[in-house]
CSV table of C-alpha atoms in Angstrom, one decimal:
chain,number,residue,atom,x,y,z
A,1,UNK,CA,94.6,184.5,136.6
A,2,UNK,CA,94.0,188.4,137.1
A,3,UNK,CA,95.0,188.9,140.8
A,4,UNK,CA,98.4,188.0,140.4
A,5,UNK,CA,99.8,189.1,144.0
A,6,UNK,CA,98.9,190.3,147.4
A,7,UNK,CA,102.8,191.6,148.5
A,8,UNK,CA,102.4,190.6,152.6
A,9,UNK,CA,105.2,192.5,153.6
A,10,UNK,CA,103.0,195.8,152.6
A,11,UNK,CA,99.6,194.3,153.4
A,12,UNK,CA,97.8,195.6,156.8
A,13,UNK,CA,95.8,192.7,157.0
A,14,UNK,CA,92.6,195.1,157.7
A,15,UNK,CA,90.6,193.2,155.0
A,16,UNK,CA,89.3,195.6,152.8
A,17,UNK,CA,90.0,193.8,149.9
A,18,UNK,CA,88.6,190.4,151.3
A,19,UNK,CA,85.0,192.6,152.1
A,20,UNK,CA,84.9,194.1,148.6
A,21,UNK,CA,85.9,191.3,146.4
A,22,UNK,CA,82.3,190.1,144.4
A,23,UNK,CA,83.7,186.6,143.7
A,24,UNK,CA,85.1,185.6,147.1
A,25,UNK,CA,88.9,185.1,145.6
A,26,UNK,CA,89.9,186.6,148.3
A,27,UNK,CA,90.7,185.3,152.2
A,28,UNK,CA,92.5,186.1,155.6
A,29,UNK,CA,95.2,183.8,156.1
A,30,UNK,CA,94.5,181.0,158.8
A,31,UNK,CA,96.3,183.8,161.7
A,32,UNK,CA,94.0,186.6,160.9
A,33,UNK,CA,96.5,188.5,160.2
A,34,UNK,CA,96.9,189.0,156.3
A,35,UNK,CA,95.1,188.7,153.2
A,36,UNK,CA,95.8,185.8,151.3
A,37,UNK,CA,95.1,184.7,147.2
A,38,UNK,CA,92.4,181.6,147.8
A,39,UNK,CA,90.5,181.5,144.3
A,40,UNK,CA,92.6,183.1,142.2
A,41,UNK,CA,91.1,181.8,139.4
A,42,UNK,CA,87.8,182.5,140.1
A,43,UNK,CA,88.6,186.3,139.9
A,44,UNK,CA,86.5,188.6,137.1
A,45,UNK,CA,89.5,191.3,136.6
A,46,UNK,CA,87.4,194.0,138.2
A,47,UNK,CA,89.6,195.5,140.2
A,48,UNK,CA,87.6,196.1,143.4
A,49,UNK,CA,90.4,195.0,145.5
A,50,UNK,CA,93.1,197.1,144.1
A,51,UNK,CA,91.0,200.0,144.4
A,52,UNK,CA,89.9,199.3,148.3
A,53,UNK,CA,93.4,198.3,149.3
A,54,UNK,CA,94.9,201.4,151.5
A,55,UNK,CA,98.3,200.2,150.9
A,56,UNK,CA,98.5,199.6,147.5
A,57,UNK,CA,99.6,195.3,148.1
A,58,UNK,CA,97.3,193.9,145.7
A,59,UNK,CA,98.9,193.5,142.0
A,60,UNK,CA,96.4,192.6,139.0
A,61,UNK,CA,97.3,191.5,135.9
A,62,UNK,CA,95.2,192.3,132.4
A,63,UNK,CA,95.3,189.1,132.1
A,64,UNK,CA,92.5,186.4,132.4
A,65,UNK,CA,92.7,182.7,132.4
A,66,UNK,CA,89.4,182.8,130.3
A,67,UNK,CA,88.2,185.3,128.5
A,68,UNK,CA,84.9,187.6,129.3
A,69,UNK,CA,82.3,186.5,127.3
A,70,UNK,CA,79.9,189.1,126.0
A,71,UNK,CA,76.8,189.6,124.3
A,72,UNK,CA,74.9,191.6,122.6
A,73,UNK,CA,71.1,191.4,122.1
C-alpha cells in the first residue's frame, strides 16, 4: 500500500487531501472532523495528497502492493 499513514494528532481535518486524491483512497472520518485511510489499497503512489496536505500528516511509502504496469507502443 503507498499511503501508509495519515498522523490525526497533526491532521486539521480541512480535507485537502480527500478533494485532491484521483482514486478516492481517501475519506473524512464518520465526525467530520479528520481524514481517514479508506482505500488504501486502491492508491496509485502519486502523491497528490502529501503535496496538498498543509500540515505535512500524510506519510507515503515507495512502496506499492502491485506494481505500475507500463507500456510502450
Amino acid at each position: 500500500m503507498a499511503i501508509e499513514n495519515i498522523d490525526r494528532d497533526v491532521c486539521i481535518g480541512c480535507g485537502d487531501c480527500v478533494n485532491s486524491c484521483p482514486m478516492d483512497v481517501i475519506r473524512m472520518d464518520d465526525e467530520g472532523d479528520k481524514a481517514v485511510i479508506r482505500y488504501g489499497g486502491d492508491c496509485q503512489n502519486c502523491e497528490q495528497c502529501v503535496l496538498d496536505c498543509p500540515v505535512g500528516a500524510i506519510t507515503v511509502t515507495p512502496d506499492k502492493a502491485t506494481p505500475f504496469i507500463t507500456s510502450w507502443g
